[in-house]
Coordinates of C-alpha atoms and ligand atoms in Angstrom, one line a residue:
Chain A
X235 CA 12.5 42.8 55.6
X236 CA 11.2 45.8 54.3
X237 CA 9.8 49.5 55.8
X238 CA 6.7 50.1 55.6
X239 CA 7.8 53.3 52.5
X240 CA 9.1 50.3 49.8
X241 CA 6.3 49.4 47.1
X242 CA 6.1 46.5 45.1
X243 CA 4.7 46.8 41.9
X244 CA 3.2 43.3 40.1
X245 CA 2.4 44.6 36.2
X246 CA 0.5 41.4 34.9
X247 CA -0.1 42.6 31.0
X248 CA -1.8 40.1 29.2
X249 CA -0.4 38.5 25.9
X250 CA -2.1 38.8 23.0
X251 CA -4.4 36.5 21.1
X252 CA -2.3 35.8 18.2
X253 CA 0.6 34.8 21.0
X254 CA -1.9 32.0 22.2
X255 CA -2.3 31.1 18.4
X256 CA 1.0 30.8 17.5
X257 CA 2.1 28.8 21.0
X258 CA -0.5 26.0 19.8
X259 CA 1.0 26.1 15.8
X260 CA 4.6 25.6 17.9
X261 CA 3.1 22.9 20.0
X262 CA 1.3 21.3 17.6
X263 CA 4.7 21.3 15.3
X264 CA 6.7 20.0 18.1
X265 CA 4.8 17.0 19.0
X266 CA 4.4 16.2 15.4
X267 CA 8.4 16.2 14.8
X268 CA 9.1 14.7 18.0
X269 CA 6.4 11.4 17.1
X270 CA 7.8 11.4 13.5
X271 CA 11.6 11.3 15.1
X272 CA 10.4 8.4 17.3
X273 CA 8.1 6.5 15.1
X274 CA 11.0 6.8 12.4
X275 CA 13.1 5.1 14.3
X276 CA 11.1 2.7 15.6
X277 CA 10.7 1.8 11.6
X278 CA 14.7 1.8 11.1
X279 CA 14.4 5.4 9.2
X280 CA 17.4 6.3 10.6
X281 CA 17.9 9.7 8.5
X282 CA 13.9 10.7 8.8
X283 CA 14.4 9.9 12.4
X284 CA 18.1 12.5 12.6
X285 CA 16.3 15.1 10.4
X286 CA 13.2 15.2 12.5
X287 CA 15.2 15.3 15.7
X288 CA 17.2 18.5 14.3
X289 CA 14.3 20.1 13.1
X290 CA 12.6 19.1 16.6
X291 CA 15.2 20.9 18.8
X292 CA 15.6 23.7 16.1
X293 CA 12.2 24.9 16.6
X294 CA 12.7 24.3 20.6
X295 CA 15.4 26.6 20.8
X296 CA 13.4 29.1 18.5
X297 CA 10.9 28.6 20.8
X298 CA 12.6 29.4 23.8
X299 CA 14.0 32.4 22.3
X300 CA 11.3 33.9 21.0
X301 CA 9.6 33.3 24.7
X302 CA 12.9 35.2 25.9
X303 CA 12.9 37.9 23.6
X304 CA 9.9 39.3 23.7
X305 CA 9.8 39.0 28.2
X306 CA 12.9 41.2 27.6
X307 CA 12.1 43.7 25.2
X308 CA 8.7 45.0 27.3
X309 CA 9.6 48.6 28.1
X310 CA 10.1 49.0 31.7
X311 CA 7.0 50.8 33.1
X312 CA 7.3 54.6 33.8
X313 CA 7.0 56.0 36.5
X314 CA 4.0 58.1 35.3
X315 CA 2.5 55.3 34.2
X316 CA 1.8 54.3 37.8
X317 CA -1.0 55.4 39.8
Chain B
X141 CA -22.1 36.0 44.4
X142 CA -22.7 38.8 41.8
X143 CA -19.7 40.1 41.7
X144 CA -17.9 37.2 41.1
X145 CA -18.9 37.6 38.1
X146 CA -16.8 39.3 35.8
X147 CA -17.5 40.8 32.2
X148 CA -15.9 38.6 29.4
X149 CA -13.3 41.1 27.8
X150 CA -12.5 41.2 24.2
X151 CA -8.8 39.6 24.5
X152 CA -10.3 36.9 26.9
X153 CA -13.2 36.1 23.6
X154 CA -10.7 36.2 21.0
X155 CA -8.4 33.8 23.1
X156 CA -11.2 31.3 23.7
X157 CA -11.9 31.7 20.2
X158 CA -8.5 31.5 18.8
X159 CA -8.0 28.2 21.4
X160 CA -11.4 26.3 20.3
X161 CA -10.7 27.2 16.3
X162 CA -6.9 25.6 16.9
X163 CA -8.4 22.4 18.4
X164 CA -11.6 22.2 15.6
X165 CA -8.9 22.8 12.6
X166 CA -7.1 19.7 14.8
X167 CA -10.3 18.0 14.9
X168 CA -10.9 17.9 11.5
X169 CA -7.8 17.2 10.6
X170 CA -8.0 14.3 12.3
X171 CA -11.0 13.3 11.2
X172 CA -10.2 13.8 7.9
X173 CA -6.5 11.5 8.4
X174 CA -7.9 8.6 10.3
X175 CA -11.5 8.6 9.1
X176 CA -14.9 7.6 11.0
X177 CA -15.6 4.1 11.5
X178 CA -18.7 3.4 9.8
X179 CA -20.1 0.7 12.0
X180 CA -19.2 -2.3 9.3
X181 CA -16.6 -5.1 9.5
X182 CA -14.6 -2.7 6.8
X183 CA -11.5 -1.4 7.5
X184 CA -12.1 2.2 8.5
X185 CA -10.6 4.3 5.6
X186 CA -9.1 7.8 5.6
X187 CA -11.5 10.5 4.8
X188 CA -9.3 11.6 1.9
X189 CA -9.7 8.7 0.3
X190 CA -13.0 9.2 -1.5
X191 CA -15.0 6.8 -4.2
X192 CA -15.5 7.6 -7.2
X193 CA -17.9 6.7 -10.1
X194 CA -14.9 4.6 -12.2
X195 CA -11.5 4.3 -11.6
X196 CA -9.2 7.0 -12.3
X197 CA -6.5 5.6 -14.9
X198 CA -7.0 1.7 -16.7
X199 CA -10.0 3.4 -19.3
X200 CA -10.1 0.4 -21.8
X201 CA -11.5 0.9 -25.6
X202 CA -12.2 -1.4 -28.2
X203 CA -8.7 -3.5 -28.3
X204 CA -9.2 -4.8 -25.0
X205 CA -9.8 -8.5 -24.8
X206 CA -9.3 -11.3 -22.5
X207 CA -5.8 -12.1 -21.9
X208 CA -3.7 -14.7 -23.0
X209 CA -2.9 -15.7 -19.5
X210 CA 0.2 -16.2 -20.4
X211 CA 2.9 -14.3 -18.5
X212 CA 6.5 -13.2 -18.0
X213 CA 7.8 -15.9 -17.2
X214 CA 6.6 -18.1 -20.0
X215 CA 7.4 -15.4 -22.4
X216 CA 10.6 -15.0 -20.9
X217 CA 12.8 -18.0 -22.9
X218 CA 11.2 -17.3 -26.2
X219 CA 12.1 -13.7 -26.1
X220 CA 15.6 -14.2 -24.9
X221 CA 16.1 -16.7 -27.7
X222 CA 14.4 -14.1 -30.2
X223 CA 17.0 -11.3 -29.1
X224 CA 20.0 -13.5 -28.6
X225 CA 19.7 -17.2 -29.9
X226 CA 19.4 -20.5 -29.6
X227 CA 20.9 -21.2 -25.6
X228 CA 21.0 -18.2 -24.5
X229 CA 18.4 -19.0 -21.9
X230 CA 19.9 -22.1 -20.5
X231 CA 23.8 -20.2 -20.5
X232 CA 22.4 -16.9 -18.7
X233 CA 20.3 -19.9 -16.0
X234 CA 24.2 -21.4 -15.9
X235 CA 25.5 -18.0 -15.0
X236 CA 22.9 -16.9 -12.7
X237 CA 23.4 -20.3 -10.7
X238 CA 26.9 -19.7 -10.0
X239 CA 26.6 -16.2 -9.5
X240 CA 24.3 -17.1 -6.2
X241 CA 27.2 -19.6 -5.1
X242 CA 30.2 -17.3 -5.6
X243 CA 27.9 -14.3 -3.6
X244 CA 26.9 -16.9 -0.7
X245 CA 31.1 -17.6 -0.3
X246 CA 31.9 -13.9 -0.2
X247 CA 29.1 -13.3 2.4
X248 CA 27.5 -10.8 -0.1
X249 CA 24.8 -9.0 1.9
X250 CA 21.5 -10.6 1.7
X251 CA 22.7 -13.3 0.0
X252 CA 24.0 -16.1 2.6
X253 CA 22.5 -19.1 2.7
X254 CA 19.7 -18.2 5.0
X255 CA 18.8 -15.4 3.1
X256 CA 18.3 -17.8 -0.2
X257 CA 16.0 -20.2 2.0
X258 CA 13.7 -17.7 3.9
X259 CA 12.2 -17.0 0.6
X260 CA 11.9 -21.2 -0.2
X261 CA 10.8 -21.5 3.2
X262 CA 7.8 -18.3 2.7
X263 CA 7.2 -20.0 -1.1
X264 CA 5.5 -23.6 0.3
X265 CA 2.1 -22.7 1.1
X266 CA 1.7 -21.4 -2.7
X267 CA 4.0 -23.4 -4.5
X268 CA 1.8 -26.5 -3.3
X269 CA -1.2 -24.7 -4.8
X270 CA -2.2 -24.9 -8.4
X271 CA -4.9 -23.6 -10.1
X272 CA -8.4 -25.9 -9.9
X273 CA -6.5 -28.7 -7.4
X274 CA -5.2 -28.5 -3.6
X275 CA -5.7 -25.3 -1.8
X276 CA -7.1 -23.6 -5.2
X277 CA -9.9 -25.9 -5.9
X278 CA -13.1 -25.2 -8.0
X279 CA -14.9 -27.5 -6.1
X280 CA -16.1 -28.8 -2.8
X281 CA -13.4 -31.4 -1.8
X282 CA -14.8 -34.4 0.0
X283 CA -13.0 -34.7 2.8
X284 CA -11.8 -31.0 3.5
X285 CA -15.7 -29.3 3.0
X286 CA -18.8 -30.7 2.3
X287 CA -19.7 -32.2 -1.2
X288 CA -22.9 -31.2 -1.2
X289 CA -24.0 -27.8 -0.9
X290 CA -25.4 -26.2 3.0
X291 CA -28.8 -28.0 3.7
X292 CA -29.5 -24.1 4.8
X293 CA -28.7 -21.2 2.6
X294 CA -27.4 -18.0 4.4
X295 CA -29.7 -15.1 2.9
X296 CA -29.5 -11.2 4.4
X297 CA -29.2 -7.9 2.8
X298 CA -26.6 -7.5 0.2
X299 CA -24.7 -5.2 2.7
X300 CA -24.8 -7.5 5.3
X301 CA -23.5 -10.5 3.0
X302 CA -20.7 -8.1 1.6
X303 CA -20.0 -7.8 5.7
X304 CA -20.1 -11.3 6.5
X305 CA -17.5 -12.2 3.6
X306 CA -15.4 -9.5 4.0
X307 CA -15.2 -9.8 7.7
X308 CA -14.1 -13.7 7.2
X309 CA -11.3 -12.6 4.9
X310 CA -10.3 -10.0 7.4
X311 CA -10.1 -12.9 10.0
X312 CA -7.9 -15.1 7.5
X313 CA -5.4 -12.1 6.8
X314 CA -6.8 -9.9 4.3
X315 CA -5.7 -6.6 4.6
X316 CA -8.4 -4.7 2.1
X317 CA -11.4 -6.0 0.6
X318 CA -13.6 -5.1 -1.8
X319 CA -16.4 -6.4 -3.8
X320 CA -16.3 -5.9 -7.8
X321 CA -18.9 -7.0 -10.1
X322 CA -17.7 -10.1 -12.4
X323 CA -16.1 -8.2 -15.7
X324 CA -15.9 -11.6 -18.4
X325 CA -13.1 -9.6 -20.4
X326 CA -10.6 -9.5 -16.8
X327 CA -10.1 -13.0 -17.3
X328 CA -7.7 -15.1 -19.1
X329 CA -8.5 -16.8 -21.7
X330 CA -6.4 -20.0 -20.4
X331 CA -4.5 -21.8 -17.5
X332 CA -1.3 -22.2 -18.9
X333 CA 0.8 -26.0 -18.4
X334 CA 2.6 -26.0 -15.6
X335 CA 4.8 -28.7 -16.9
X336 CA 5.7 -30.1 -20.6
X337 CA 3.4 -33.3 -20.0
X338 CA 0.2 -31.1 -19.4
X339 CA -2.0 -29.0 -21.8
X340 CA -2.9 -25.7 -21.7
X341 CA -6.6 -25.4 -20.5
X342 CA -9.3 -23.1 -22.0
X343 CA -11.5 -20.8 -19.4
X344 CA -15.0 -21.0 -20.6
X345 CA -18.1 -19.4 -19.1
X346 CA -21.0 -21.5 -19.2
X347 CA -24.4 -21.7 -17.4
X348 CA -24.1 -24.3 -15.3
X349 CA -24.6 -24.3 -11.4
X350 CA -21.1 -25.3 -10.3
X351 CA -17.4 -24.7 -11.1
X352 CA -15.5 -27.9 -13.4
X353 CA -12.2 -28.6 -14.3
X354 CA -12.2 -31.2 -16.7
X355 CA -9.0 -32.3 -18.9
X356 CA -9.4 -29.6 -21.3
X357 CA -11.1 -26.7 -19.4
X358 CA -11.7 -24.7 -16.9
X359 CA -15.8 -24.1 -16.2
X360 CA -16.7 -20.9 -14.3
X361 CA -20.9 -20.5 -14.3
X362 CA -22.2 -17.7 -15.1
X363 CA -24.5 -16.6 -12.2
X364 CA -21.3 -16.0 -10.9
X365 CA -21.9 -12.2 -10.5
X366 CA -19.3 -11.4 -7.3
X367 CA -15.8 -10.8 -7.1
X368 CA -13.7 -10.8 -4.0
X369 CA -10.8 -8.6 -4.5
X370 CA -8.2 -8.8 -1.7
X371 CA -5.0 -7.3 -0.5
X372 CA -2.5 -8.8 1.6
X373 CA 0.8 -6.0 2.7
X374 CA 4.2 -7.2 1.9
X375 CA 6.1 -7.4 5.1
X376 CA 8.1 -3.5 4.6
X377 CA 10.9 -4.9 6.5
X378 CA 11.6 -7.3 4.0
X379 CA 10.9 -5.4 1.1
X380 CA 13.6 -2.6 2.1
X381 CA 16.8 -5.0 1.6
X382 CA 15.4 -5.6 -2.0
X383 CA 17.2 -6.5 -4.6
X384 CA 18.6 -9.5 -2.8
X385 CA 16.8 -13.1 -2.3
X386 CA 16.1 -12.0 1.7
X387 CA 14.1 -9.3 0.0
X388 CA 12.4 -11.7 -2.6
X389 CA 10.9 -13.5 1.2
X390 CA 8.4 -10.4 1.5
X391 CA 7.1 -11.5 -2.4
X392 CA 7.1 -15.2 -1.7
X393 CA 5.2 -14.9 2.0
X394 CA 2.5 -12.3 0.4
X395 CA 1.5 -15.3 -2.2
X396 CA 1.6 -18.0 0.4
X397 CA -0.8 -15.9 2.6
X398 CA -2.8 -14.9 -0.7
X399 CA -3.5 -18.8 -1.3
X400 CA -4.2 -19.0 2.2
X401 CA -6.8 -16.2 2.5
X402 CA -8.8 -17.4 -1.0
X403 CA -8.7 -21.3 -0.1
X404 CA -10.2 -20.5 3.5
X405 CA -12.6 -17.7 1.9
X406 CA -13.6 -20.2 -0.1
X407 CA -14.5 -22.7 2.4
X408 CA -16.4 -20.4 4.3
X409 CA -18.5 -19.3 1.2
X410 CA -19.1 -22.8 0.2
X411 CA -20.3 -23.6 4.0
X412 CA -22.9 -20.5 3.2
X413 CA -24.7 -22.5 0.5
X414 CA -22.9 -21.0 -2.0
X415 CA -20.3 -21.7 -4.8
X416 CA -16.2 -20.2 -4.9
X417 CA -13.4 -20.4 -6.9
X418 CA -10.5 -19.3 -4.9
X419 CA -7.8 -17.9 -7.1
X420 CA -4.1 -15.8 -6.2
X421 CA -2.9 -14.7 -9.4
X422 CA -3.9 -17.1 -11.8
X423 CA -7.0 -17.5 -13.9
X424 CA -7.8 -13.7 -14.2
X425 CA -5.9 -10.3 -14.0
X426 CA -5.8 -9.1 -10.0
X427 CA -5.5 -5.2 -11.0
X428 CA -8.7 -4.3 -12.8
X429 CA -10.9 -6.5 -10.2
X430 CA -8.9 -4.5 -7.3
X431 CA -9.7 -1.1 -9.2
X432 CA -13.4 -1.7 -9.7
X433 CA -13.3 -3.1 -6.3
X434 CA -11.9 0.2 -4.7
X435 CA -8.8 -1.3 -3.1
X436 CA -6.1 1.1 -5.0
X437 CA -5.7 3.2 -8.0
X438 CA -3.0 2.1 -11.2
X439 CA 0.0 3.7 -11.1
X440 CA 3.3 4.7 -12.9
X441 CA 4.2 0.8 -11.7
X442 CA 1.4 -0.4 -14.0
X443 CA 0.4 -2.1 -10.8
X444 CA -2.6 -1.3 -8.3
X445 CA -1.1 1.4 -5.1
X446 CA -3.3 1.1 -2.1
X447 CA -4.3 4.5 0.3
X448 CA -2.7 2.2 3.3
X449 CA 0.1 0.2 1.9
X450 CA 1.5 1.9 -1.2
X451 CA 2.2 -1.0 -3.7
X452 CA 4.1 -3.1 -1.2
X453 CA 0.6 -5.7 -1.6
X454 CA -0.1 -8.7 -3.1
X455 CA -3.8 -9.4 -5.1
X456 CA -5.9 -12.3 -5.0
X457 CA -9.5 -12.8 -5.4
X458 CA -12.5 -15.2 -5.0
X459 CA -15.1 -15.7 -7.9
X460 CA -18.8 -16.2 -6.1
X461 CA -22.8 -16.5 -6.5
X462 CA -23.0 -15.0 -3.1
X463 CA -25.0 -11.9 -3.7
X464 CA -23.4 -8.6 -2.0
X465 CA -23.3 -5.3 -2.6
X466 CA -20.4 -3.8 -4.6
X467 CA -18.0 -1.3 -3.8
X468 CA -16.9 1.9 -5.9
X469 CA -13.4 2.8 -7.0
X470 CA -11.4 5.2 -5.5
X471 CA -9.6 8.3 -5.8
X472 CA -6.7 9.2 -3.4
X473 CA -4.7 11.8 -6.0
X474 CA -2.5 8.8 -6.7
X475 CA -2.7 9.5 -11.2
X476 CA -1.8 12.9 -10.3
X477 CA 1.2 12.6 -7.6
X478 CA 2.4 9.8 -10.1
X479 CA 2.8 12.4 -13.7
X480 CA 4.9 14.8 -11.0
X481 CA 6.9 11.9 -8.8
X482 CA 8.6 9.3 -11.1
X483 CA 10.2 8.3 -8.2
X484 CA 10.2 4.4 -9.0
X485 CA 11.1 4.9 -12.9
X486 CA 14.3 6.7 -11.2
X487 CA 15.6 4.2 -9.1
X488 CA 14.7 1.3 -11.5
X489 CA 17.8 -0.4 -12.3
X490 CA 16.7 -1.7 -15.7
X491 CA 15.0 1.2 -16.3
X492 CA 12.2 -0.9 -17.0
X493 CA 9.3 1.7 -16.0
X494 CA 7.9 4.8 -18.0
X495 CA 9.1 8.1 -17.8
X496 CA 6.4 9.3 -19.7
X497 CA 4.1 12.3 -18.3
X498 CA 0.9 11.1 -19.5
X499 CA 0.0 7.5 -19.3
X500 CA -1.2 6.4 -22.7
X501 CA -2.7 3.5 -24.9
X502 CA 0.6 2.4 -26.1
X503 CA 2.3 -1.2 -25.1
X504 CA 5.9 -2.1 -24.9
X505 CA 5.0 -6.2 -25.6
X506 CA 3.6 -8.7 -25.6
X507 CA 3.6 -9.4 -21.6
X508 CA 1.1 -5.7 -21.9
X509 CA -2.4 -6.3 -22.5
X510 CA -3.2 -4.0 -24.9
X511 CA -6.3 -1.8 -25.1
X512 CA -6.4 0.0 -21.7
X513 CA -4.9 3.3 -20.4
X514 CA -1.3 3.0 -18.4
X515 CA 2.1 4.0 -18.2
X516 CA 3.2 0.6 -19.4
X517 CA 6.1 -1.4 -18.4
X518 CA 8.9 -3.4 -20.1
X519 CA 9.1 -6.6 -18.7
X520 CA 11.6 -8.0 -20.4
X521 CA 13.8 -5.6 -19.0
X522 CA 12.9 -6.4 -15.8
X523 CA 13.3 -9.9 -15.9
X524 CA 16.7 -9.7 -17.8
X525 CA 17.2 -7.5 -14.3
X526 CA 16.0 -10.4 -12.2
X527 CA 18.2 -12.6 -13.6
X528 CA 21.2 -10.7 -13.2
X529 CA 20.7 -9.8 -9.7
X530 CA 19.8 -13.2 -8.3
X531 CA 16.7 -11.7 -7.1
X532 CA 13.0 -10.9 -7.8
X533 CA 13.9 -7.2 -7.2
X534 CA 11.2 -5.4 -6.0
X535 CA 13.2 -1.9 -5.8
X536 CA 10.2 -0.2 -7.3
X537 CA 7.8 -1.6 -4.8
X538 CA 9.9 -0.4 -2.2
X539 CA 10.8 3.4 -2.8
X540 CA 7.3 4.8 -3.7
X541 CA 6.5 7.1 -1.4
X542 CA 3.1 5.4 -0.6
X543 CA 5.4 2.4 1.1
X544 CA 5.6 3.4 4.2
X545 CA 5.4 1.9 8.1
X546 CA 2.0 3.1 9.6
X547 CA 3.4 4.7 12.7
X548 CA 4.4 8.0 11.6
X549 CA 1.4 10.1 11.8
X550 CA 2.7 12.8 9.4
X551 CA 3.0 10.3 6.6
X552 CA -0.8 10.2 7.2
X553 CA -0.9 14.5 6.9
X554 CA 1.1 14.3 3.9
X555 CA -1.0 11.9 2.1
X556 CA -4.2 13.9 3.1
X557 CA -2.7 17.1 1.8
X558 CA -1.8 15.3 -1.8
X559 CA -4.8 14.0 -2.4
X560 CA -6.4 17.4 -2.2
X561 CA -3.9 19.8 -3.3
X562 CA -1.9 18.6 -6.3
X563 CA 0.0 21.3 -6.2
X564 CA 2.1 20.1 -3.3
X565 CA 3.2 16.5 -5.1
X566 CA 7.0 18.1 -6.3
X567 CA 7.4 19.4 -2.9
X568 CA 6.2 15.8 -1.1
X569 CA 8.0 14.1 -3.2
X570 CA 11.9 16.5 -3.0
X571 CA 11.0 15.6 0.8
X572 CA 10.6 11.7 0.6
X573 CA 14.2 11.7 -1.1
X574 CA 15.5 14.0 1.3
X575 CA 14.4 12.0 4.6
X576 CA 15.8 8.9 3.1
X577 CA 13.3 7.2 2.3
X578 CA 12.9 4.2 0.1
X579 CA 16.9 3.1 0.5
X580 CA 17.9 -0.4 0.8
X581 CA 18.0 -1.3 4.4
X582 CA 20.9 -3.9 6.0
X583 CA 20.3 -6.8 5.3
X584 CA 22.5 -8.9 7.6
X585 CA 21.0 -6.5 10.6
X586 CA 17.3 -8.2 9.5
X587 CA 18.1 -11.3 11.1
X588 CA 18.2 -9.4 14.8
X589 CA 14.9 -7.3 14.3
X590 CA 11.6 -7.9 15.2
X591 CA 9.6 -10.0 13.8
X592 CA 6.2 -9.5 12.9
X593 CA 5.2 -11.8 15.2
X594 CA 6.6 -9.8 18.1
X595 CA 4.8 -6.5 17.5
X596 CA 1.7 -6.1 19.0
X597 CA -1.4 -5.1 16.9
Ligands
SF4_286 S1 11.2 -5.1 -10.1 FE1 13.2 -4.0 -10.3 S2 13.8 -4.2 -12.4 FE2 11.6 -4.7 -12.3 S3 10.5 -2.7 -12.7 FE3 10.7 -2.9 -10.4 S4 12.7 -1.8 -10.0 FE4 12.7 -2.2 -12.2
SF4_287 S1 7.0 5.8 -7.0 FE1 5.9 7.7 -7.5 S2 5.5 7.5 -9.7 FE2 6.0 5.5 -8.9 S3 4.1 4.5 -8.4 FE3 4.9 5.4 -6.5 S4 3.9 7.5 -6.5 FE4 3.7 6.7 -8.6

């Protein structure tokens, strides 16, 4: 419930285009290390197979953190910025 | 409805842009990995692997002649006498004999008693094939093909014969085919005896019309102009529990399916109006046919590396009148990746192979025919090898870093980006030892994979 004084403020800012770039490099690196992990195994390369898996979630996690980082690292908006 | 329509802003274009340049570079890096299929009955080959006006490494000068034709294995016994004495060869057989048994009773790896007769077992097809008789005749057999040639001749386009032939061999279990023009000084200069009650028997070249083995010679005409050069893969399975006699099976099943391939190749020629000779690898030298004929380039291995299969292949070839249109070497930045990898002449236990950096004119025996360019081999060192291990070895074959299963597609990447940027060989090649790859594989856990028969494709 809120009164009809309380304003919600949606800031949509839009990423820039290098973002976009480097999202499809990550993608592009994921899928490749994930089909080497599997294909490797499917051809007994058992240590291709481990190392591509480690470097798979390793880039994952670096992923997800770089995601993280910069959502929280945006400067809260100022009060002055608003209209 | 206007205003629905909203200005394109500058993030939105460079987005878009930055999206569709992502998926071209994919684009053509696919295209440049898998190839385009050009419509024929050839295997479609990887853009990077581009022909070339001659082949890269195997230049020959004025010492090259036809070889002896005979090989290791007949040079073998004399040379182990020559370094050692009189008995040496029939004591080191002795020794090697029970060697094998005492191995098979301590259930060495690779070495029980199945693992000895898979190999016999893959060996029949070509052990019942000899040169000019059987599956390798000269001639049209009565009986198996007609005696007489077609009542009707097959004509079309050169192209379209090359596609014919070449899809016929694909059918029988060729892997890669080419077509090389006949080259006189590729082949031998005999058939060697198989046994002490034969002869050894001259290869002429005469004009006649059709192939003849007589009691002293073998007769190959003249308007024979056409060379089949094939390539059959060694099963990799197989191959990665070398040295052991499991791993010799990959070896002995690439020959039987070689004589297979020629013999029916042949057949089907002869059924065109047209005369074969089908040979695996007797008669003349494989390599220089399959280089001319754009299968592979020559390697470190002094042996032909294909694009697809590394040099896990086994070479055979069909002599012909059938006119088609050749094929052109190729050039995959194999001469190159080989002066930085070394990677075979490492793990080579007799260190048999070249370190060299440049390959070069000079021969190590006289298994080497001289007077071509290579990093030549010592094959007496090899052999000695052989018969220490119990095995045909085959560790070379299996650790280049062109052996490789097909299903990875980043093995495909990597050999894309070496064949156009030397530069990245030392750094390919720190990798392929770092992943693993070219190790010796269980052999006892071979016996619960699956066979080739099981996989699809
Ligand atoms: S077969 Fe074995 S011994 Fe012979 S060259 Fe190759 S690795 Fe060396
Ligand atoms: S192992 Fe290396 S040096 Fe030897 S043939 Fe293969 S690529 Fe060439």
């Amino acid at each position: 419930m809120t009164n009809g004084d309380d304003v919600v403020m949606i800031t949509i800012r839009k990423r820039p285009w290098w973002f976009w770039a480097l999202a499809e490099l990550w993608l592009l690196l994921e899928v490749l290390l994930v089909q080497t992990a599997l294909a490797s195994a499917r051809e007994s390369e058992y240590r291709a197979a481990a190392i591509s898996w480690i470097a798979a979630a390793i880039l994952a996690a670096a992923g997800v953190f770089g995601w993280l980082r910069r959502r929280d690292s945006r400067k809260p908006i100022e009060a002055n910025e608003r209209s | 409805m206007e205003e629905l329509r909203k200005p394109i802003g500058r993030r939105s274009l460079l987005k878009a842009g930055g999206f569709v340049a992502a998926t071209g570079t994919l684009g053509w890096l696919g295209a440049l990995v898998t190839g385009v299929g050009t419509g024929s009955n050839q295997r479609k080959r990887a853009r990077w692997v581009k022909t070339v006006v001659r082949p890269t490494l195997g230049e020959t000068n004025a010492d090259y002649k036809r070889f002896s034709g005979f090989d290791m294995f007949a040079l073998y016994r004399p040379l182990k006498t020559q370094h050692e004495g009189t008995g040496s060869f029939e004591a080191e057989q002795v020794s090697k004999a029970k060697r094998l048994i005492a191995w098979t009773n301590e259930k060495k790896p690779g070495f029980s008693l199945p693992d000895q007769k898979l190999s016999e077992g893959a060996w029949t097809v070509m052990r019942s094939s000899r040169p000019g008789t059987g599956l390798l005749s000269w001639t049209r057999t009565p009986g198996r093909t007609s005696t007489e040639p077609s009542a009707q001749r097959y004509t079309a386009s050169p192209e379209e014969m090359a596609n014919t032939v070449k899809a016929a061999a694909r059918l029988y279990g060729a892997r890669l085919v080419g077509i090389a023009p006949m080259n006189e000084s590729y082949v031998n200069l005999q058939v060697p005896r198989q046994d002490e009650k034969e002869k050894d028997k001259d290869i002429v070249f005469e004009d006649v019309d059709v192939p003849e083995v007589t009691d002293t010679k073998f007769v190959i005409p003249r308007k024979m102009k056409w060379v089949v050069a094939i390539a059959i893969p060694m099963d990799i399975e197989l191959l990665a529990r070398t040295p052991t006699p499991l791993g010799d099976a990959a070896s002995a099943l690439g020959y039987s399916h070689s004589a297979f391939v020629v013999s029916s190749l042949a057949v089907f020629i002869r059924g065109l109006g047209y005369e074969a000779i089908p040979c695996v690898n007797d008669t003349a030298q494989s390599i220089p046919f399959a280089l001319d004929a754009g299968i592979g380039e020559l390697s470190r291995l002094n042996k032909l590396v294909t694009p697809e299969f590394g040099p896990a292949v086994r070479l055979c070839k069909v002599f012909t009148d059938l006119p088609m249109a050749y094929d052109k070497p190729v050039d995959f930045g194999l001469v190159e990746f080989c002066k930085t990898c070394k990677k075979c002449a490492e793990v080579c236990p007799s260190r048999a192979l070249s370190f060299d950096d440049e390959p070069s004119f000079k021969t190590k025996g006289p298994w080497n025919n001289p007077g071509h360019k290579t990093w030549f081999e010592d094959s007496y060192k090899c052999f000695e090898y052989w018969q220490k291990s119990g095995s045909a070895c085959g560790v070379c074959l299996a650790s280049c870093p062109y052996t490789k299963g097909d299903q990875a597609w980043i093995h495909e990447g990597v050999k894309a980006i070496a064949s156009i940027a030397p530069a990245t060989d030392g750094v390919f090649r720190i990798m392929d030892n770092a992943f693993g790859y070219g190790k010796q594989h269980d052999p006892e856990q071979w016996w619960t994979k699956d066979q080739p028969s099981d996989r699809r494709g």
